[in-house]
Coordinates of C-alpha atoms in Angstrom, one line a residue:
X1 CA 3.9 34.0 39.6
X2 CA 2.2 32.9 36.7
X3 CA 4.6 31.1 33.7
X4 CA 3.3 29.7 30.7
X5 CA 6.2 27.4 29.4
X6 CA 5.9 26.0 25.7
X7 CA 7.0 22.3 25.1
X8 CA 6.0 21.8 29.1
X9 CA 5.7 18.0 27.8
X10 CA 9.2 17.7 26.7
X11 CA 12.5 16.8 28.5
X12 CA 13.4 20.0 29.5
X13 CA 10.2 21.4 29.7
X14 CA 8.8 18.3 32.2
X15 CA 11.4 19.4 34.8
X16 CA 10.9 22.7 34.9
X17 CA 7.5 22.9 35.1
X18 CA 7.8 20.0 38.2
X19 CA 10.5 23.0 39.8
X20 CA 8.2 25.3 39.1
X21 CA 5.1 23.8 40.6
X22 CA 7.6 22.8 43.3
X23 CA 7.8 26.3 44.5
X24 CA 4.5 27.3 44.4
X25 CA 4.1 29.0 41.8
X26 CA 0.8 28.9 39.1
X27 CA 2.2 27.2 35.9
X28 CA 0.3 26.7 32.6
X29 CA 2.2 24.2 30.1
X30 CA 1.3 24.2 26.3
X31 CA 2.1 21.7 23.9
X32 CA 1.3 19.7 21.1
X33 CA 1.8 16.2 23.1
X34 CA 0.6 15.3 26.1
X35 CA 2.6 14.8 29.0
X36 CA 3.7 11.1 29.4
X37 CA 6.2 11.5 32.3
X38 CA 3.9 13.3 34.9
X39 CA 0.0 13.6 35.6
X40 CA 0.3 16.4 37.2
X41 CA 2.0 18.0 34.8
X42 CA -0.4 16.8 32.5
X43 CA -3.3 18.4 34.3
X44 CA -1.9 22.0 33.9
X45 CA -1.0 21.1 30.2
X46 CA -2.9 22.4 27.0
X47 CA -2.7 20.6 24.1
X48 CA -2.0 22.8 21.0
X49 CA -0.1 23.1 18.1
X50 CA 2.0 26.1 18.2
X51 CA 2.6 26.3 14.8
X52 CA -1.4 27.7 14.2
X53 CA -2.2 30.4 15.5
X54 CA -5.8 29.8 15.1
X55 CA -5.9 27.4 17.8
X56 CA -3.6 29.6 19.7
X57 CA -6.2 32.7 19.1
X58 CA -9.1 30.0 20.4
X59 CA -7.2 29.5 23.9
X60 CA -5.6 33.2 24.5
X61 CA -8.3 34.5 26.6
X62 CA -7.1 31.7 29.1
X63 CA -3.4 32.3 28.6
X64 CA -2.7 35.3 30.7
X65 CA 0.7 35.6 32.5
X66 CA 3.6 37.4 33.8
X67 CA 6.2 35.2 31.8
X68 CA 6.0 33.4 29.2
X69 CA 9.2 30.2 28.5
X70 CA 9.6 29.2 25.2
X71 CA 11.0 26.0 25.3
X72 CA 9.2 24.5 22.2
X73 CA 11.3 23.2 19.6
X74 CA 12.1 20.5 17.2
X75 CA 15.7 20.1 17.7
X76 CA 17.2 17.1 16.0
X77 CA 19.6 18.6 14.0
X78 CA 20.5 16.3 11.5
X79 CA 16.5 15.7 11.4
X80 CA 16.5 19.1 9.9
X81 CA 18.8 18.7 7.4
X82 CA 17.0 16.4 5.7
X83 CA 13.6 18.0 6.4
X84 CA 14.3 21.6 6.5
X85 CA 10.5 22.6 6.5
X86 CA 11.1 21.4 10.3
X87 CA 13.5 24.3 10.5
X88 CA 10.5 26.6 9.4
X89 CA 7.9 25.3 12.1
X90 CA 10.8 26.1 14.9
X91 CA 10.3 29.7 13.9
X92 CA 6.9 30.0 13.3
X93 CA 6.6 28.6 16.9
X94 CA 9.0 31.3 18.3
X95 CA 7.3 34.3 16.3
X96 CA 3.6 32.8 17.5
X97 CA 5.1 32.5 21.3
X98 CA 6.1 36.3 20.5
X99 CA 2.7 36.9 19.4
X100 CA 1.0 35.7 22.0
X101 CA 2.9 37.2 24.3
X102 CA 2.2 40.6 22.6
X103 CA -1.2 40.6 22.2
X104 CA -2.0 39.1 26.2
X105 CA 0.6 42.0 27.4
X106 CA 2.5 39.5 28.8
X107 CA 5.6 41.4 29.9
X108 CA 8.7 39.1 29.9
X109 CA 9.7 36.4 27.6
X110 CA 12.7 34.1 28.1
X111 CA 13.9 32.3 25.0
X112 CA 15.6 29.0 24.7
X113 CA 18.1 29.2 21.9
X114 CA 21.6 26.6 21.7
X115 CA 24.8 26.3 21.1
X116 CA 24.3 26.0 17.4
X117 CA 24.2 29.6 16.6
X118 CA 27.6 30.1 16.7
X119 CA 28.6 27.5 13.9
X120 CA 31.8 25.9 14.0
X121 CA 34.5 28.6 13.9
X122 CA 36.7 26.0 15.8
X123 CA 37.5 28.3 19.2
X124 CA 38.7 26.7 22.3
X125 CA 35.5 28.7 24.8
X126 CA 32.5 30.2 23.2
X127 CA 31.4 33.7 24.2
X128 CA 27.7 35.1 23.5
X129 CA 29.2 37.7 21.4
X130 CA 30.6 35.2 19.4
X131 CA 27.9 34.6 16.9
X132 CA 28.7 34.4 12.7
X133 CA 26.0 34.5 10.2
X134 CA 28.4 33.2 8.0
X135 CA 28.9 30.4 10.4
X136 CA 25.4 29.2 9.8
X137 CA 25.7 25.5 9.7
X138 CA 22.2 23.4 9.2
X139 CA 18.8 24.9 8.9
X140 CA 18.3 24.2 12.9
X141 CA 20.8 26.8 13.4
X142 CA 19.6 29.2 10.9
X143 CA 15.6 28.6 12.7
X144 CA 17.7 29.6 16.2
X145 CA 19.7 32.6 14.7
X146 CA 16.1 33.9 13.4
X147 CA 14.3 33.3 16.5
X148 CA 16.6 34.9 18.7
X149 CA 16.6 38.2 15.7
X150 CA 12.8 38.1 16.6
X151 CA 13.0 38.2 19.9
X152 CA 15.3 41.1 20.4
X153 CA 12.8 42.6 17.5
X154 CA 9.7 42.2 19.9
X155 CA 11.6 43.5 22.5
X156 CA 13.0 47.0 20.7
X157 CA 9.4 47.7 19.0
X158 CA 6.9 46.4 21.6
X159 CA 8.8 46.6 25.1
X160 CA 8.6 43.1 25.4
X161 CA 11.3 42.3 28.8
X162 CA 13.4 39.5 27.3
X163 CA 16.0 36.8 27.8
X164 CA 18.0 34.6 25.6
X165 CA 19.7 31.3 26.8
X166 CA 22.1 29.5 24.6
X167 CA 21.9 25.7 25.8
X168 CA 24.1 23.4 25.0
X169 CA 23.6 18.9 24.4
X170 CA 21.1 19.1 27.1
X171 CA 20.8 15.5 28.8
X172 CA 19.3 13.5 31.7
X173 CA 15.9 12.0 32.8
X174 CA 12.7 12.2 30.6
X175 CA 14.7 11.6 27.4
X176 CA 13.7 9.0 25.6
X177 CA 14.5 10.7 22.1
X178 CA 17.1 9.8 19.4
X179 CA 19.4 12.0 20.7
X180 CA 22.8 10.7 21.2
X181 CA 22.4 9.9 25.1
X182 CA 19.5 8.1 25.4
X183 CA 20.3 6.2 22.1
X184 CA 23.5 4.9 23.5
X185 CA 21.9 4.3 26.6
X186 CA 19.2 1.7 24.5
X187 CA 22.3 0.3 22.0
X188 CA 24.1 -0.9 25.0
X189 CA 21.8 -2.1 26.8
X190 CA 20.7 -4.2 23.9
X191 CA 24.1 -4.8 22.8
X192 CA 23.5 -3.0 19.8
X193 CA 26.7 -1.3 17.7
X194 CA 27.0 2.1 19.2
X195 CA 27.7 4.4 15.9
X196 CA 30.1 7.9 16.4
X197 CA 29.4 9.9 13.4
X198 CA 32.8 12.2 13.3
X199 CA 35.2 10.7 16.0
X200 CA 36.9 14.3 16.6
X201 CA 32.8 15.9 17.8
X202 CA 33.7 17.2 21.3
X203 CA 30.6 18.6 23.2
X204 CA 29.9 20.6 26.4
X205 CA 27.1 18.1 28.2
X206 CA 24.8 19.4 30.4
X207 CA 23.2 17.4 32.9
X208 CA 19.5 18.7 33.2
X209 CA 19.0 19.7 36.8
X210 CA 22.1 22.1 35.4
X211 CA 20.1 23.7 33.0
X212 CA 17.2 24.1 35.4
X213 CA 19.5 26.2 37.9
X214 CA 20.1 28.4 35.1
X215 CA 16.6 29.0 33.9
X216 CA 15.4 29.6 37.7
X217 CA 18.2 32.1 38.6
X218 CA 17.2 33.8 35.0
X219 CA 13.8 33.9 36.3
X220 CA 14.6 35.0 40.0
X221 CA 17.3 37.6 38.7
X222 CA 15.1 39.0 35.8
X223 CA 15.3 42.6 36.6
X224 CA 19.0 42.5 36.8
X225 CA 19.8 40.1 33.9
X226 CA 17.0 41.1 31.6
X227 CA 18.3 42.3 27.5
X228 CA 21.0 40.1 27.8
X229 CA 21.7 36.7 26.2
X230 CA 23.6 34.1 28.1
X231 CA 25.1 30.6 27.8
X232 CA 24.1 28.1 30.6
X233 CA 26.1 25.0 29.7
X234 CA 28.6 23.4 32.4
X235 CA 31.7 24.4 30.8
X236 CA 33.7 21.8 29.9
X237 CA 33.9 19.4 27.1
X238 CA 33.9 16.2 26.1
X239 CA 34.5 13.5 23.2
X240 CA 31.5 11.5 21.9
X241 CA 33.9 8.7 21.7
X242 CA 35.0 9.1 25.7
X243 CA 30.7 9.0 26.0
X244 CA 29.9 6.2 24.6
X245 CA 33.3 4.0 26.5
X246 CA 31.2 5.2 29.9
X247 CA 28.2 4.1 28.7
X248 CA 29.4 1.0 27.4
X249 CA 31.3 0.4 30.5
X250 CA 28.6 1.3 33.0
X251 CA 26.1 -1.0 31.3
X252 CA 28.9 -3.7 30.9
X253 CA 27.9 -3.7 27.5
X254 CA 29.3 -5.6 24.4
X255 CA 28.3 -3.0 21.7
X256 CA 31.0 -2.4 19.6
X257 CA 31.7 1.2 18.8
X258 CA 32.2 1.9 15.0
X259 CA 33.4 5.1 13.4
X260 CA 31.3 6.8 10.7
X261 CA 32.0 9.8 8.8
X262 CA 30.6 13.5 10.0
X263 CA 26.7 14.0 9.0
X264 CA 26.2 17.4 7.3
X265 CA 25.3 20.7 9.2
X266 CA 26.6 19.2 12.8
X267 CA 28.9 21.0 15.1
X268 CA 32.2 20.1 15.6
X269 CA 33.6 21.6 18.9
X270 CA 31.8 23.3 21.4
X271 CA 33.1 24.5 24.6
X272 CA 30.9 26.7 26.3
X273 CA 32.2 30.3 28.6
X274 CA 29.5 30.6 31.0
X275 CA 31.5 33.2 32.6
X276 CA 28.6 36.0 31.8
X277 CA 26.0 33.5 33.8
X278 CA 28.1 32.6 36.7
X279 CA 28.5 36.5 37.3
X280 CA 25.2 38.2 36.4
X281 CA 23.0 35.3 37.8
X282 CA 25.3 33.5 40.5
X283 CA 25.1 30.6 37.6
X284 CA 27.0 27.5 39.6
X285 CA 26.3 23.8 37.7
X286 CA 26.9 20.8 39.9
X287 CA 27.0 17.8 37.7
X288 CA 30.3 16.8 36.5
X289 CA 29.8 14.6 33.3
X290 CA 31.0 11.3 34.5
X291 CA 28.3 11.3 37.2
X292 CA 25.8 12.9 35.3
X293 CA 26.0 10.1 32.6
X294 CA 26.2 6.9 35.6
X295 CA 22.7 9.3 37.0
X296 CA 21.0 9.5 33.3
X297 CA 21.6 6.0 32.8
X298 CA 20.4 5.0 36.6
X299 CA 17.1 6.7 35.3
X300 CA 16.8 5.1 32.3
X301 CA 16.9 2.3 33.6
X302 CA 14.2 2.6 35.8
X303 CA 12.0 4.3 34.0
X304 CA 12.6 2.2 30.3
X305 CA 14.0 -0.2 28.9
X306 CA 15.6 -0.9 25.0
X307 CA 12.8 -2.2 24.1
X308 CA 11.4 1.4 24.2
X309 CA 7.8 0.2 25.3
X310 CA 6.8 4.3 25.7
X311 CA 7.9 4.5 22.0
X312 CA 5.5 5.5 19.1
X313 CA 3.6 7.6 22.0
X314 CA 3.6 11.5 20.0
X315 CA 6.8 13.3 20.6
X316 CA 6.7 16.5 23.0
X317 CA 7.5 20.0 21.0
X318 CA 11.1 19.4 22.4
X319 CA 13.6 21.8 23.3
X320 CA 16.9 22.8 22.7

């Protein structure tokens, strides 16, 4: 099959298109960045910016396929907050993924949203239908709520086959972001004070190869599970105080943990019902958090060190 995947030179983005490639099948990665984890990834990659469409126009006669990933994304929320034109590029991206899917009659389209469209209404499990515009919390999760409206657009007035995946605090190896594992990970390791910003935030982690089962069965099960949105997150949840104790004892740090108040437009509490996945796709995930944490930091430290000597290098159009 030929799969074009957007942000191919991010985290999530790097190990799918390795799975992908893996299995044979002819992959085509577009990004802005180029791909710092993986030559061979890099050699299938095309650098663009997905926010014009110009250069997008430029490279569509070579951009044919039979499914198209959009994985691209800026998503630092708090990031957003304070720079909500950010927010505005996330959905341009999305519409000119659409766009180019349209116009190359490229026939399915599976979209990464998150977890942050449903807001914090405070339940104990999230369901997809659970979604509240009223919920809206941060201009990240208003840039998801719209892409997903645009996708289920494309797919009522052009045909467009489409999925939606709802990911949720996606971690593991090629992550060398500010995001809240990897920047533990780098605090401890330099014995650096390790900051919680809202000591009650409890999350539903999700070690990468996780998400990775997910988007392959939503591939492989596409006629089945096609129109429907689903959540592929493990299932179970976790404090951001109880994350950084592991990593502070795994890494027999002397960081000292310190309590700051909630940052605006962050989620509280989210606990993930992957129920829908499990049954329509035969979703299993196999990394408990504990040892998805002592394998992400094995990596890391491998692969960098605090220092963060790959820093500075342009940052991949991300996903969720």
């Amino acid at each position: 099959m030929r799969i074009i995947i957007t942000g191919s030179s991010g985290t999530i983005g790097t190990r799918l298109c390795e799975k992908l490639l893996a299995e044979g099948h002819d992959v085509c990665g577009l990004d802005w960045a180029p791909n710092k984890w993986n030559a061979d990834i890099q050699r299938i990659t095309t650098e663009i910016d997905l926010r014009n469409w110009n250069q997008i126009d430029t490279a569509r006669s070579g951009l044919q396929a039979d499914l198209l990933i959009h994985l691209a994304a800026n998503a630092r929320v708090y990031e957003l907050v304070e720079h909500p034109d950010r927010a505005r590029d996330n959905v341009l991206t999305t519409f000119n993924a659409l766009e180019l899917a349209r116009q190359n009659a490229i026939p399915r389209f599976l979209f990464a949203s998150s977890r942050e469209v449903y807001g914090n209404v405070h339940a104990e499990v999230y369901t997809e239908d659970m979604t509240n515009i009223d919920e809206c919390e941060s201009p990240y999760t208003a840039g998801k709520i719209a892409g997903e409206a645009l996708v289920q657009s494309y797919r009522r007035c052009y045909n467009l086959e489409t999925i939606i995946m709802r990911f949720s605090n996606v971690y593991g190896m090629y992550d060398d972001s500010n995001r809240v594992i990897p920047l533990f990970i780098r605090q401890a390791q330099a014995n650096e004070p390790m900051t919680i910003f809202g000591k009650e935030k409890f999350l539903d982690f999700t070690y990468i190869d996780d998400t990775i089962q997910g988007i392959m069965l939503c591939i492989e099960k596409f006629d089945d599970a096609k129109s429907e949105t689903y959540n592929i997150a493990f299932g179970e949840g976790n404090s951001i105080v109880r994350l950084a104790e592991i990593v502070k004892e795994q890494l027999r740090s002397s960081s000292p943990i310190v309590i700051s108040t909630m940052r605006t437009g962050e989620i509280t509490r989210y606990v993930a019902d992957s129920t829908k996945a499990r049954r329509a796709l035969g979703y299993n995930p196999q990394t408990p958090f504990d040892e998805g944490i002592k394998k992400t930091i094995q990596w890391y430290s491998e692969h960098l060190s605090h220092d963060r000597s790959l820093a500075g290098s342009k940052a991949g159009q991300r996903s969720v």
